[in-house]
PDB file of C-alpha atoms in Angstrom:
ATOM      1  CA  UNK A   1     -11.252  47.202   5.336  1.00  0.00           C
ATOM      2  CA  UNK A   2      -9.975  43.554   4.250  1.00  0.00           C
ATOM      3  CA  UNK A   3      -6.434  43.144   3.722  1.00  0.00           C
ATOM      4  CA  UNK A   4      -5.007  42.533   0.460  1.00  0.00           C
ATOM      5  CA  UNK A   5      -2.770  39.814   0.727  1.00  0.00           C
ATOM      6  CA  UNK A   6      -0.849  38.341   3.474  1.00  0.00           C
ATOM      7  CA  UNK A   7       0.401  40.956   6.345  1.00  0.00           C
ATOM      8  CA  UNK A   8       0.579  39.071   9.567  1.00  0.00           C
ATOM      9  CA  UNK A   9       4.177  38.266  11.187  1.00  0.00           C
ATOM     10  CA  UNK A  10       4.294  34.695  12.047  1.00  0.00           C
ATOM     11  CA  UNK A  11       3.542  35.844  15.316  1.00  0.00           C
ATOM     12  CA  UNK A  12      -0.252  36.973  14.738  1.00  0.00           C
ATOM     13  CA  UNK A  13      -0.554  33.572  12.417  1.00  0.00           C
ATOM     14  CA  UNK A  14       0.524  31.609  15.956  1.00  0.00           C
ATOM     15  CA  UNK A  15      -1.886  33.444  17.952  1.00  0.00           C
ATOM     16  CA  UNK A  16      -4.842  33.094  15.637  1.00  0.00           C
ATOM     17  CA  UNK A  17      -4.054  29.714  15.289  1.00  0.00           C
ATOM     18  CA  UNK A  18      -3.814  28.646  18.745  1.00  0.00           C
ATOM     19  CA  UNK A  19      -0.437  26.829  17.735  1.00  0.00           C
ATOM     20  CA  UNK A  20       3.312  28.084  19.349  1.00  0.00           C
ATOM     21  CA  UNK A  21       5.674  29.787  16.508  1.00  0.00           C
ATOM     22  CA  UNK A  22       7.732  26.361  17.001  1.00  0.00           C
ATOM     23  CA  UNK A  23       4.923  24.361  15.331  1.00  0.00           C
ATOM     24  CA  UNK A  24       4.483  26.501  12.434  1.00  0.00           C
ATOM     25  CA  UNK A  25       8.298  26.530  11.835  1.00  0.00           C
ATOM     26  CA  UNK A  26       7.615  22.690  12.056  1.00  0.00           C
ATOM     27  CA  UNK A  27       5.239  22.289  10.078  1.00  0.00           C
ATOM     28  CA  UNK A  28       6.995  24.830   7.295  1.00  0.00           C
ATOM     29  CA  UNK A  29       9.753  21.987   7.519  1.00  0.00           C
ATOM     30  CA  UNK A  30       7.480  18.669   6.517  1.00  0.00           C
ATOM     31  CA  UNK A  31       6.518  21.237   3.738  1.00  0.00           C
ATOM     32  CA  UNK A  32       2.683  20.984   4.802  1.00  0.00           C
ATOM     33  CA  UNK A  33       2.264  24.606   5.092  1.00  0.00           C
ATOM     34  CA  UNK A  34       2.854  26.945   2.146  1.00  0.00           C
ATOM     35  CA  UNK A  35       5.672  29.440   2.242  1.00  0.00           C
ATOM     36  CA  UNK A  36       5.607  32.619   3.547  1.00  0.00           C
ATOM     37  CA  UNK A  37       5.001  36.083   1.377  1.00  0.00           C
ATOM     38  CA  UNK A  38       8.476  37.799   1.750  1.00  0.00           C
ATOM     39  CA  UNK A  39       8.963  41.728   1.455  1.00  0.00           C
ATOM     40  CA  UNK A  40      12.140  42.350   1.601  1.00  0.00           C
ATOM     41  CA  UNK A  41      14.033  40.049   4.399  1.00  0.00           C
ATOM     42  CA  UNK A  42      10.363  40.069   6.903  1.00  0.00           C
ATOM     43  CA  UNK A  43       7.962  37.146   5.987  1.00  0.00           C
ATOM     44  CA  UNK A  44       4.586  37.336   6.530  1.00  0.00           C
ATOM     45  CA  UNK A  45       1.336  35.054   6.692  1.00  0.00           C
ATOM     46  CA  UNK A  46      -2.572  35.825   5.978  1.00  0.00           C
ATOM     47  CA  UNK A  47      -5.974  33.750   5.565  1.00  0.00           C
ATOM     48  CA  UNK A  48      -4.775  31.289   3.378  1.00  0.00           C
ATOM     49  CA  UNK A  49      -2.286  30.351   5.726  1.00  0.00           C
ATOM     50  CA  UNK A  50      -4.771  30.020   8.586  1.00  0.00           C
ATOM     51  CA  UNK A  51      -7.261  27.992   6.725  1.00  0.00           C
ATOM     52  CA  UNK A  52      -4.253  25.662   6.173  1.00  0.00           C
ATOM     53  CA  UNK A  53      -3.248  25.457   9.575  1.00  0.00           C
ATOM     54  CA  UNK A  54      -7.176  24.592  10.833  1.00  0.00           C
ATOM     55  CA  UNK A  55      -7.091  21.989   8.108  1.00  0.00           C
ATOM     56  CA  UNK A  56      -4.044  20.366   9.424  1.00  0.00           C
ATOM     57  CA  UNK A  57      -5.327  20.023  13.155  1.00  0.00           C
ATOM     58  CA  UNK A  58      -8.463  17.957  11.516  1.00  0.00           C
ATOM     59  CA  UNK A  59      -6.653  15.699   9.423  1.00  0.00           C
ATOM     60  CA  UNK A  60      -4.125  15.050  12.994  1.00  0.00           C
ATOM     61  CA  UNK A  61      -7.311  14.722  15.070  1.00  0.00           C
ATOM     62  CA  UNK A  62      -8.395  11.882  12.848  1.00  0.00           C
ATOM     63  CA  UNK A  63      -4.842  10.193  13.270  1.00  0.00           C
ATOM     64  CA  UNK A  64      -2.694  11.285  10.521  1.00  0.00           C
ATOM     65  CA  UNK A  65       1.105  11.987  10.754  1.00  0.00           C
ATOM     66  CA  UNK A  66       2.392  15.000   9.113  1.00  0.00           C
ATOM     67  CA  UNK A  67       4.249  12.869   6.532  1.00  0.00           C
ATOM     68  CA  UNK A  68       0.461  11.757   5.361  1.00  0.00           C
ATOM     69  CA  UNK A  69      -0.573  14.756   5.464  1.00  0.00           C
ATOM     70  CA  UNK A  70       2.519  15.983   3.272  1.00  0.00           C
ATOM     71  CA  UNK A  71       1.681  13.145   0.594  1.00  0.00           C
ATOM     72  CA  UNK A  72      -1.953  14.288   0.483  1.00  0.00           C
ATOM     73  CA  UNK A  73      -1.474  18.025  -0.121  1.00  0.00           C
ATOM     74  CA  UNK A  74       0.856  16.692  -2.707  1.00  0.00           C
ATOM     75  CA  UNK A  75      -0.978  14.604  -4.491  1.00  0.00           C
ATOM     76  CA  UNK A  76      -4.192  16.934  -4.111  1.00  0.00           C
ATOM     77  CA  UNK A  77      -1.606  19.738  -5.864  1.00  0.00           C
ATOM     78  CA  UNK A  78      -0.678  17.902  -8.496  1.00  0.00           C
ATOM     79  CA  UNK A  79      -4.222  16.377  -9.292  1.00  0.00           C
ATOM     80  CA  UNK A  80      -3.950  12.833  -7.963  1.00  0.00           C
ATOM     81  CA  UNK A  81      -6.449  10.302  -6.662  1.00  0.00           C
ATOM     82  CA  UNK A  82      -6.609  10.375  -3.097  1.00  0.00           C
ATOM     83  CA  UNK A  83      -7.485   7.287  -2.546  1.00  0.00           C
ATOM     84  CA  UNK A  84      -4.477   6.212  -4.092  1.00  0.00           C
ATOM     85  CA  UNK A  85      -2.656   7.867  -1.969  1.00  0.00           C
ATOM     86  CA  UNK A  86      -4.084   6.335   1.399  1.00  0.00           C
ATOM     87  CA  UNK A  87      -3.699   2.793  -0.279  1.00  0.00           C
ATOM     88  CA  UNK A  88       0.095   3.172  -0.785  1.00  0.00           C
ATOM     89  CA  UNK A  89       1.632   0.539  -2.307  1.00  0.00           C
ATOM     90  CA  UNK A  90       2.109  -3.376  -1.767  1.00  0.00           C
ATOM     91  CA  UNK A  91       4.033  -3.395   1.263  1.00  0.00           C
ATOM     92  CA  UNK A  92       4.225   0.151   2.531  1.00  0.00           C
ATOM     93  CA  UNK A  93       3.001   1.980   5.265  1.00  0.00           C
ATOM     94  CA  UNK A  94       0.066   3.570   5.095  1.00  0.00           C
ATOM     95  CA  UNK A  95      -2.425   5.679   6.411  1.00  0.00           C
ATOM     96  CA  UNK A  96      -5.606   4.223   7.886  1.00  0.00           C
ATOM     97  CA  UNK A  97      -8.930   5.450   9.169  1.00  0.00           C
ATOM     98  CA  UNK A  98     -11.230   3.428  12.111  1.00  0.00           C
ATOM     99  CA  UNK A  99     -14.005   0.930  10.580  1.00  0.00           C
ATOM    100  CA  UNK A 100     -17.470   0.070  11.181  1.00  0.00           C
ATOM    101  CA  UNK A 101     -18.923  -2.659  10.735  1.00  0.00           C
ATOM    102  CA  UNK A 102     -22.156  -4.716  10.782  1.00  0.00           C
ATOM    103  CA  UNK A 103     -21.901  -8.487  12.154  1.00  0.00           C
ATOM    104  CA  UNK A 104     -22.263  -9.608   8.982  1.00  0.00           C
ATOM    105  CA  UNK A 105     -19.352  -7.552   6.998  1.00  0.00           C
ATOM    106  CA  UNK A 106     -17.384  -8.469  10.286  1.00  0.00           C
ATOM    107  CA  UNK A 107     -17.610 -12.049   9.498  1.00  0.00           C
ATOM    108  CA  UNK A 108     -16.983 -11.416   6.165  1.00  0.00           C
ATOM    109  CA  UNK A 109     -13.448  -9.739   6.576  1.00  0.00           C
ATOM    110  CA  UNK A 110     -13.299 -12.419   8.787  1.00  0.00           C
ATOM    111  CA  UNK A 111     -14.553 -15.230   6.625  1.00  0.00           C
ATOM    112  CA  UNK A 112     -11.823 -17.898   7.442  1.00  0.00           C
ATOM    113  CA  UNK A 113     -12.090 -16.927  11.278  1.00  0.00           C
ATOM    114  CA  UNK A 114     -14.879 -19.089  13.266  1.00  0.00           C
ATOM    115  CA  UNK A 115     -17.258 -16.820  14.325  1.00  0.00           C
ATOM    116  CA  UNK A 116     -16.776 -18.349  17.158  1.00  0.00           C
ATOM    117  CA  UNK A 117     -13.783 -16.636  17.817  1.00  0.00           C
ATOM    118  CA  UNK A 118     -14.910 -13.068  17.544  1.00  0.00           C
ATOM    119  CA  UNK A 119     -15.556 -12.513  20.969  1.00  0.00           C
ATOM    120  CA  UNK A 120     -12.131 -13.187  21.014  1.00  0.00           C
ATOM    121  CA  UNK A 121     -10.948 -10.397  19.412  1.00  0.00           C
ATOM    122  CA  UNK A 122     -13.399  -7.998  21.472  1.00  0.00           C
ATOM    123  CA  UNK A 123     -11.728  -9.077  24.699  1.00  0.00           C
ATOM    124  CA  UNK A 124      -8.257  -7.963  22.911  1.00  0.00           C
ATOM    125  CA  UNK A 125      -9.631  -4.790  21.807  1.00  0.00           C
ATOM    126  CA  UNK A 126      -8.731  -5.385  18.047  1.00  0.00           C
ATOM    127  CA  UNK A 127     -13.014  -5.202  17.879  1.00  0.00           C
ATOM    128  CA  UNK A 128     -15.234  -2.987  19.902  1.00  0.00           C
ATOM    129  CA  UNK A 129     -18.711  -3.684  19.940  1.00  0.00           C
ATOM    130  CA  UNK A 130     -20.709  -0.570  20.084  1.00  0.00           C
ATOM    131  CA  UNK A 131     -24.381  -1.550  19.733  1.00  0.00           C
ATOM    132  CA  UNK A 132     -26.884  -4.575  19.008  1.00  0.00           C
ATOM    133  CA  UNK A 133     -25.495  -4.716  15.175  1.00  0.00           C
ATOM    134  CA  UNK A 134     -22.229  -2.260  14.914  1.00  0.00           C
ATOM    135  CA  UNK A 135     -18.421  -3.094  15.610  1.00  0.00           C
ATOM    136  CA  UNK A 136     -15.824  -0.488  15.581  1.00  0.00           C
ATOM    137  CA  UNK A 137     -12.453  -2.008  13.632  1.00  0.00           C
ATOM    138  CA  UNK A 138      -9.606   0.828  15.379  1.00  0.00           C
ATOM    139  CA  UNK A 139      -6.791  -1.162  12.894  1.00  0.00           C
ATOM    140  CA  UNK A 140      -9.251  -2.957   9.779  1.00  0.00           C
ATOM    141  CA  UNK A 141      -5.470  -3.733   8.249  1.00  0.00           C
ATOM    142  CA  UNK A 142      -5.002  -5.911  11.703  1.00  0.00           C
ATOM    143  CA  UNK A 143      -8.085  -8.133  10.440  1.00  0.00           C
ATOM    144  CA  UNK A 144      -6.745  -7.731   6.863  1.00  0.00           C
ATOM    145  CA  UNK A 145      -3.693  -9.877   8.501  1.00  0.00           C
ATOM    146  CA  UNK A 146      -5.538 -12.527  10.863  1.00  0.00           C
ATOM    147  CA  UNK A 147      -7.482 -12.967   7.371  1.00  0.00           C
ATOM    148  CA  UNK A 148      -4.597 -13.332   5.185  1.00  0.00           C
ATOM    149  CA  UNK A 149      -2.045 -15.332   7.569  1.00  0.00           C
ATOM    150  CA  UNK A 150      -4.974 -18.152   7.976  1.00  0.00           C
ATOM    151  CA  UNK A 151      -5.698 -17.954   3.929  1.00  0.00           C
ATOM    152  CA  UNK A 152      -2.173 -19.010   3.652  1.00  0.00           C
ATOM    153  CA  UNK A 153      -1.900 -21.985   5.563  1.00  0.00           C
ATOM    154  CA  UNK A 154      -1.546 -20.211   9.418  1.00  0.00           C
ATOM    155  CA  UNK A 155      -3.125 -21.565  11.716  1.00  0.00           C
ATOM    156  CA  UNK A 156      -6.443 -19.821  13.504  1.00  0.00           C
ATOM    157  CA  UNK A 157      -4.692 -19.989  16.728  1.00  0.00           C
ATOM    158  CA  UNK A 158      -1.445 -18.691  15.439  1.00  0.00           C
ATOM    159  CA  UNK A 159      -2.932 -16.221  13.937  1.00  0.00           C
ATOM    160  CA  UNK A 160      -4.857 -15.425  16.912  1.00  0.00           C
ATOM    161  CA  UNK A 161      -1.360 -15.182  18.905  1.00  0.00           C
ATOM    162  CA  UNK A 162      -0.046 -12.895  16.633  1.00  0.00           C
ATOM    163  CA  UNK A 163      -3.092 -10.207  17.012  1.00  0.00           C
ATOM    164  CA  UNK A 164      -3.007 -10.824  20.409  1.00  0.00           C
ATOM    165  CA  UNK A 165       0.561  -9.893  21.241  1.00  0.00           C
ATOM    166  CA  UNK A 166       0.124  -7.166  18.776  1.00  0.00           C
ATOM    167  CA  UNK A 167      -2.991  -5.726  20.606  1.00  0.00           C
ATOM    168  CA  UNK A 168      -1.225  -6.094  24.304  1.00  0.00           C
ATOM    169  CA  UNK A 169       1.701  -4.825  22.900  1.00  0.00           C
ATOM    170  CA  UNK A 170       0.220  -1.466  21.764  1.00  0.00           C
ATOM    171  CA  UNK A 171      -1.933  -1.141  25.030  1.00  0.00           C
ATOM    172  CA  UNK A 172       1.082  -1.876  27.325  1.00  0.00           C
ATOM    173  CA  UNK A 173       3.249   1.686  25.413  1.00  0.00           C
ATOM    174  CA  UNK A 174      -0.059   3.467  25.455  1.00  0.00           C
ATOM    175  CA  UNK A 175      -0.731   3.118  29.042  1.00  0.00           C
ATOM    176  CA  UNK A 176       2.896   3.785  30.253  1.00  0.00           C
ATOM    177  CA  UNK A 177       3.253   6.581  27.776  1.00  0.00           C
ATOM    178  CA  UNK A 178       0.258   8.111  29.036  1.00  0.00           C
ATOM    179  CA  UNK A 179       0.954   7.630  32.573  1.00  0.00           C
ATOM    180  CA  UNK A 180       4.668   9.274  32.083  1.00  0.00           C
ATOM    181  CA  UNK A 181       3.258  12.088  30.303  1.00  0.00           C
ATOM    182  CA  UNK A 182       0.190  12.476  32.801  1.00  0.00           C
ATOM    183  CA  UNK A 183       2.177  12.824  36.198  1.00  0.00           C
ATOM    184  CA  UNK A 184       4.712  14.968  34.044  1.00  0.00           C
ATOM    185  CA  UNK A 185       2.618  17.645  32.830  1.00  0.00           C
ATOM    186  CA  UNK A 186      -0.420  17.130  34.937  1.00  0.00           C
ATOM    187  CA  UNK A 187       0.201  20.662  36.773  1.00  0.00           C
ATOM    188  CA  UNK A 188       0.149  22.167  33.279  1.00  0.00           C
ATOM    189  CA  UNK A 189      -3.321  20.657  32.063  1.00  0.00           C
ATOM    190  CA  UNK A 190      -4.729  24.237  30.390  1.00  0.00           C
ATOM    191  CA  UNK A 191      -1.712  25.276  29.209  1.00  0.00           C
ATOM    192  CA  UNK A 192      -2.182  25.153  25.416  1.00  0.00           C
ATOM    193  CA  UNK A 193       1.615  24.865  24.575  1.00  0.00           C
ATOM    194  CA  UNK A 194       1.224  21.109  26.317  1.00  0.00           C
ATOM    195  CA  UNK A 195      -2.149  20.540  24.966  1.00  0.00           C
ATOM    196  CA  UNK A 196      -0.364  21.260  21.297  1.00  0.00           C
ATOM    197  CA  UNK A 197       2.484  18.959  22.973  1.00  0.00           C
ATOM    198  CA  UNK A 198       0.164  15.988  23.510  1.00  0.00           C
ATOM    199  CA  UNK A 199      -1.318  16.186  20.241  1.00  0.00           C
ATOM    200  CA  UNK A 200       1.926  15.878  18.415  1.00  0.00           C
ATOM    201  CA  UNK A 201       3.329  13.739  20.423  1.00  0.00           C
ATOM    202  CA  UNK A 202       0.102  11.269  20.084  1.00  0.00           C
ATOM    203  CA  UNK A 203       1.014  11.333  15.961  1.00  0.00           C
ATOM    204  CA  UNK A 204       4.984  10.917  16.905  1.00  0.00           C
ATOM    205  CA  UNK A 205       4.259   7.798  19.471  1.00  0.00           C
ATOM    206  CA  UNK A 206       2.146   6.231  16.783  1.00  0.00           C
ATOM    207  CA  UNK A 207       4.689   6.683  14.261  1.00  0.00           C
ATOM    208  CA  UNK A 208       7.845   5.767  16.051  1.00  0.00           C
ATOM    209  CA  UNK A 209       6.104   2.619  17.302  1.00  0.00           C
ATOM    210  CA  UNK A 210       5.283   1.650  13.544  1.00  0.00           C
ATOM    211  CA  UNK A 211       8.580   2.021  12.770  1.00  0.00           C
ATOM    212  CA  UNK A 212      10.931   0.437  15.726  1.00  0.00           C
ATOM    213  CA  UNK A 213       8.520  -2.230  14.987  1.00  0.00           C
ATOM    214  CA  UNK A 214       9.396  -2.611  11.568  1.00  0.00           C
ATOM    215  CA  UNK A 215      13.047  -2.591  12.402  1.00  0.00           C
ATOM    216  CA  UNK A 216      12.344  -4.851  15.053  1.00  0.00           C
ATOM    217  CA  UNK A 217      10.727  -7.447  13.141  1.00  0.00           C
ATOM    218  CA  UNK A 218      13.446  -6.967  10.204  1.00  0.00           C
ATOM    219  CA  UNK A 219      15.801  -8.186  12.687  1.00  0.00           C
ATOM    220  CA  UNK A 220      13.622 -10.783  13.815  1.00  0.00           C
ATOM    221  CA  UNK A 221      13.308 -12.321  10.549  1.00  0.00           C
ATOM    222  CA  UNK A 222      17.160 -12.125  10.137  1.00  0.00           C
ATOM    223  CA  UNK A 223      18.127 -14.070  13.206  1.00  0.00           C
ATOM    224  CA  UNK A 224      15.651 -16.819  13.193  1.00  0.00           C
ATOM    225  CA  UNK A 225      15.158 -18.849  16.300  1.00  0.00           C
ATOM    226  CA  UNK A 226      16.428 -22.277  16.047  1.00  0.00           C
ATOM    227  CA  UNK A 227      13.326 -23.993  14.492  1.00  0.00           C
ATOM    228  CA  UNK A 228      13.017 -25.855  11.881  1.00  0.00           C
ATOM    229  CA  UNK A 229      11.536 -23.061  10.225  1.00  0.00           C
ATOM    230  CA  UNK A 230      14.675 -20.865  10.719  1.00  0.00           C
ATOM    231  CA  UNK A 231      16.762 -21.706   8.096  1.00  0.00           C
ATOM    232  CA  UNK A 232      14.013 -21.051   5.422  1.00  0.00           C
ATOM    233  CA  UNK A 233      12.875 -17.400   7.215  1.00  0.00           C
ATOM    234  CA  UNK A 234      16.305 -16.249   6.740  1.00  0.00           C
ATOM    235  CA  UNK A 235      16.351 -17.075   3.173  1.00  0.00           C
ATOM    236  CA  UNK A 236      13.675 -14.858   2.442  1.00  0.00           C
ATOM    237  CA  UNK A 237      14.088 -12.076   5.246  1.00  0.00           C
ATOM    238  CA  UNK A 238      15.908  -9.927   2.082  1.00  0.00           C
ATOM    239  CA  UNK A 239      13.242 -10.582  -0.176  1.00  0.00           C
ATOM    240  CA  UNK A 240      11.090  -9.157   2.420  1.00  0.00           C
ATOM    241  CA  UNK A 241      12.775  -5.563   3.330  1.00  0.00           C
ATOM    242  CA  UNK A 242      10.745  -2.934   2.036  1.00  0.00           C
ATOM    243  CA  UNK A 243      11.183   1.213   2.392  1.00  0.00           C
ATOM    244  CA  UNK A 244      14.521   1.897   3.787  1.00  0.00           C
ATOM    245  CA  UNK A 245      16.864   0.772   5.447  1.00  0.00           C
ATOM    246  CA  UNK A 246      19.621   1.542   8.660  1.00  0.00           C
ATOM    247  CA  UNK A 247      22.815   1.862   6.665  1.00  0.00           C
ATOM    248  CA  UNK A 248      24.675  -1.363   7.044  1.00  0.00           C
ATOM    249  CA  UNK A 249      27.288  -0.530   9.764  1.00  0.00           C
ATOM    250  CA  UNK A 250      24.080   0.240  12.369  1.00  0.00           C
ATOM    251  CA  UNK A 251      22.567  -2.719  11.399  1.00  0.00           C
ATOM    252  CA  UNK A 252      25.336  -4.728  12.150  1.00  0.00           C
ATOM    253  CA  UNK A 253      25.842  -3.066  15.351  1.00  0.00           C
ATOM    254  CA  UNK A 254      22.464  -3.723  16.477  1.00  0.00           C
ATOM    255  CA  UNK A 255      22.805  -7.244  16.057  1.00  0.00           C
ATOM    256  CA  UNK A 256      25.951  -7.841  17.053  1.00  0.00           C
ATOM    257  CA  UNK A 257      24.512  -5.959  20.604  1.00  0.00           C
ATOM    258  CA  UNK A 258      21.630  -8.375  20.703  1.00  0.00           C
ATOM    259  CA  UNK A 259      23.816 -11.710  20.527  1.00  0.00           C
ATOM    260  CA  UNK A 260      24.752 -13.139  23.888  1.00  0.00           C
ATOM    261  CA  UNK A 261      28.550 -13.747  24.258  1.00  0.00           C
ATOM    262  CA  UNK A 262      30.393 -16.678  23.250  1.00  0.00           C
ATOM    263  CA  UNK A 263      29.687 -19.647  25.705  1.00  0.00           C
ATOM    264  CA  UNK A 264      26.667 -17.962  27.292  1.00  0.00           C
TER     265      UNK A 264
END
């Protein structure tokens, strides 16, 4: 006989789930699974709670964090556009699925590129050709900024630099993350606990590295190099801060740790 509403301890939910009782505690904590029913001081969990879970691994399987997925329930709850959502607005993070594209809509998100210069971008990885007439695009917002830096007055090769020490950038952490990881856990390969492991900490390396970069680069901006340039960057590195910011005494800390001592 079905069950009438929710009756499993958090427990069952784990084991049905194929998830440790840590992650669901987790994932109760970003809010992007629904509350327990509570009788008396003993929660428990049923269907509904399961279908949520199995919905959550998809959604991280096709790259998104568990703050995106906490904005999309959200906005799905309270009736919004989804797409909206994804978009996010002018200057803030957001999520972003894999592209694919035909030669000709590559060129075209590409239109102040020479086409030349494609093959370029294969041998960094930014574009993977997969067939006679198809391109996988892993980051489409990474063209969206080789097309938008040369649109306003960057030069191709400039541009080129910046996507390419983006792209070696992101394979040098991926390969030393993965061989850490590997030769740490590689006697634990079935183990499900590490399997749940890797897949969380796939979302967490991706997001941390977004976000040290953005830090990074904020700092960057603020402590120009000696150029000509400089002068003018640091004018409008405040204009440019977005989302928040490391309260003021960190900040100051972490450049002050970054500036070589007097007379060096």
């Amino acid at each position: 006989m079905a069950s009438a509403g929710p009756d499993w301890p958090v427990e069952v939910l784990a084991a049905r789930a194929g998830l440790p009782v840590r992650t669901i505690r987790e994932y109760q904590t970003m809010r992007v699974l629904e509350p327990p029913v509570r009788r008396g001081r003993v929660a428990f969990y049923g269907e509904a709670h399961l279908r949520r879970l199995a919905l959550i691994a998809r959604l991280q399987e096709r790259g998104y964090s568990l703050a995106g997925i906490r904005d999309l329930f959200d906005a799905w709850a309270a009736g919004h556009d989804l797409a909206g959502v994804l978009a996010g607005p002018d200057g803030a993070l957001a999520e972003e699925a894999p592209a694919v594209l035909t030669r000709h809509e590559l060129e075209a998100a590409l239109s102040r590129l020479p086409a030349g210069r494609i093959g370029e971008l294969v041998a960094l990885g930014v574009v993977i050709e997969r067939g006679t007439d198809e391109y996988g695009v892993p980051s489409p917002s990474l063209l969206g900024l080789i097309e938008d830096a040369i649109a306003n007055g960057v030069a191709a090769d400039d541009a080129m630099a910046v996507a390419s020490a983006i792209a070696t950038g992101v394979r040098g952490i991926a390969s030393t993350v993965a061989a850490t990881l590997t030769e740490a856990l590689g006697g634990r390969a079935d183990d499900e606990a590490t399997v749940q492991l890797l897949r969380r900490g796939r979302v967490l390396v991706a997001q941390a590295t977004s976000r040290l970069l953005l830090h990074e680069l904020g700092l960057a901006l603020t402590e120009p190099s000696s150029s000509p340039a400089g002068p003018k960057v640091a004018g409008l590195a405040g204009r440019l801060r977005t989302g928040r910011r490391m309260p003021s005494s960190h900040a100051r800390a972490s450049r002050s740790a970054r500036r070589p001592p007097d007379g060096e």
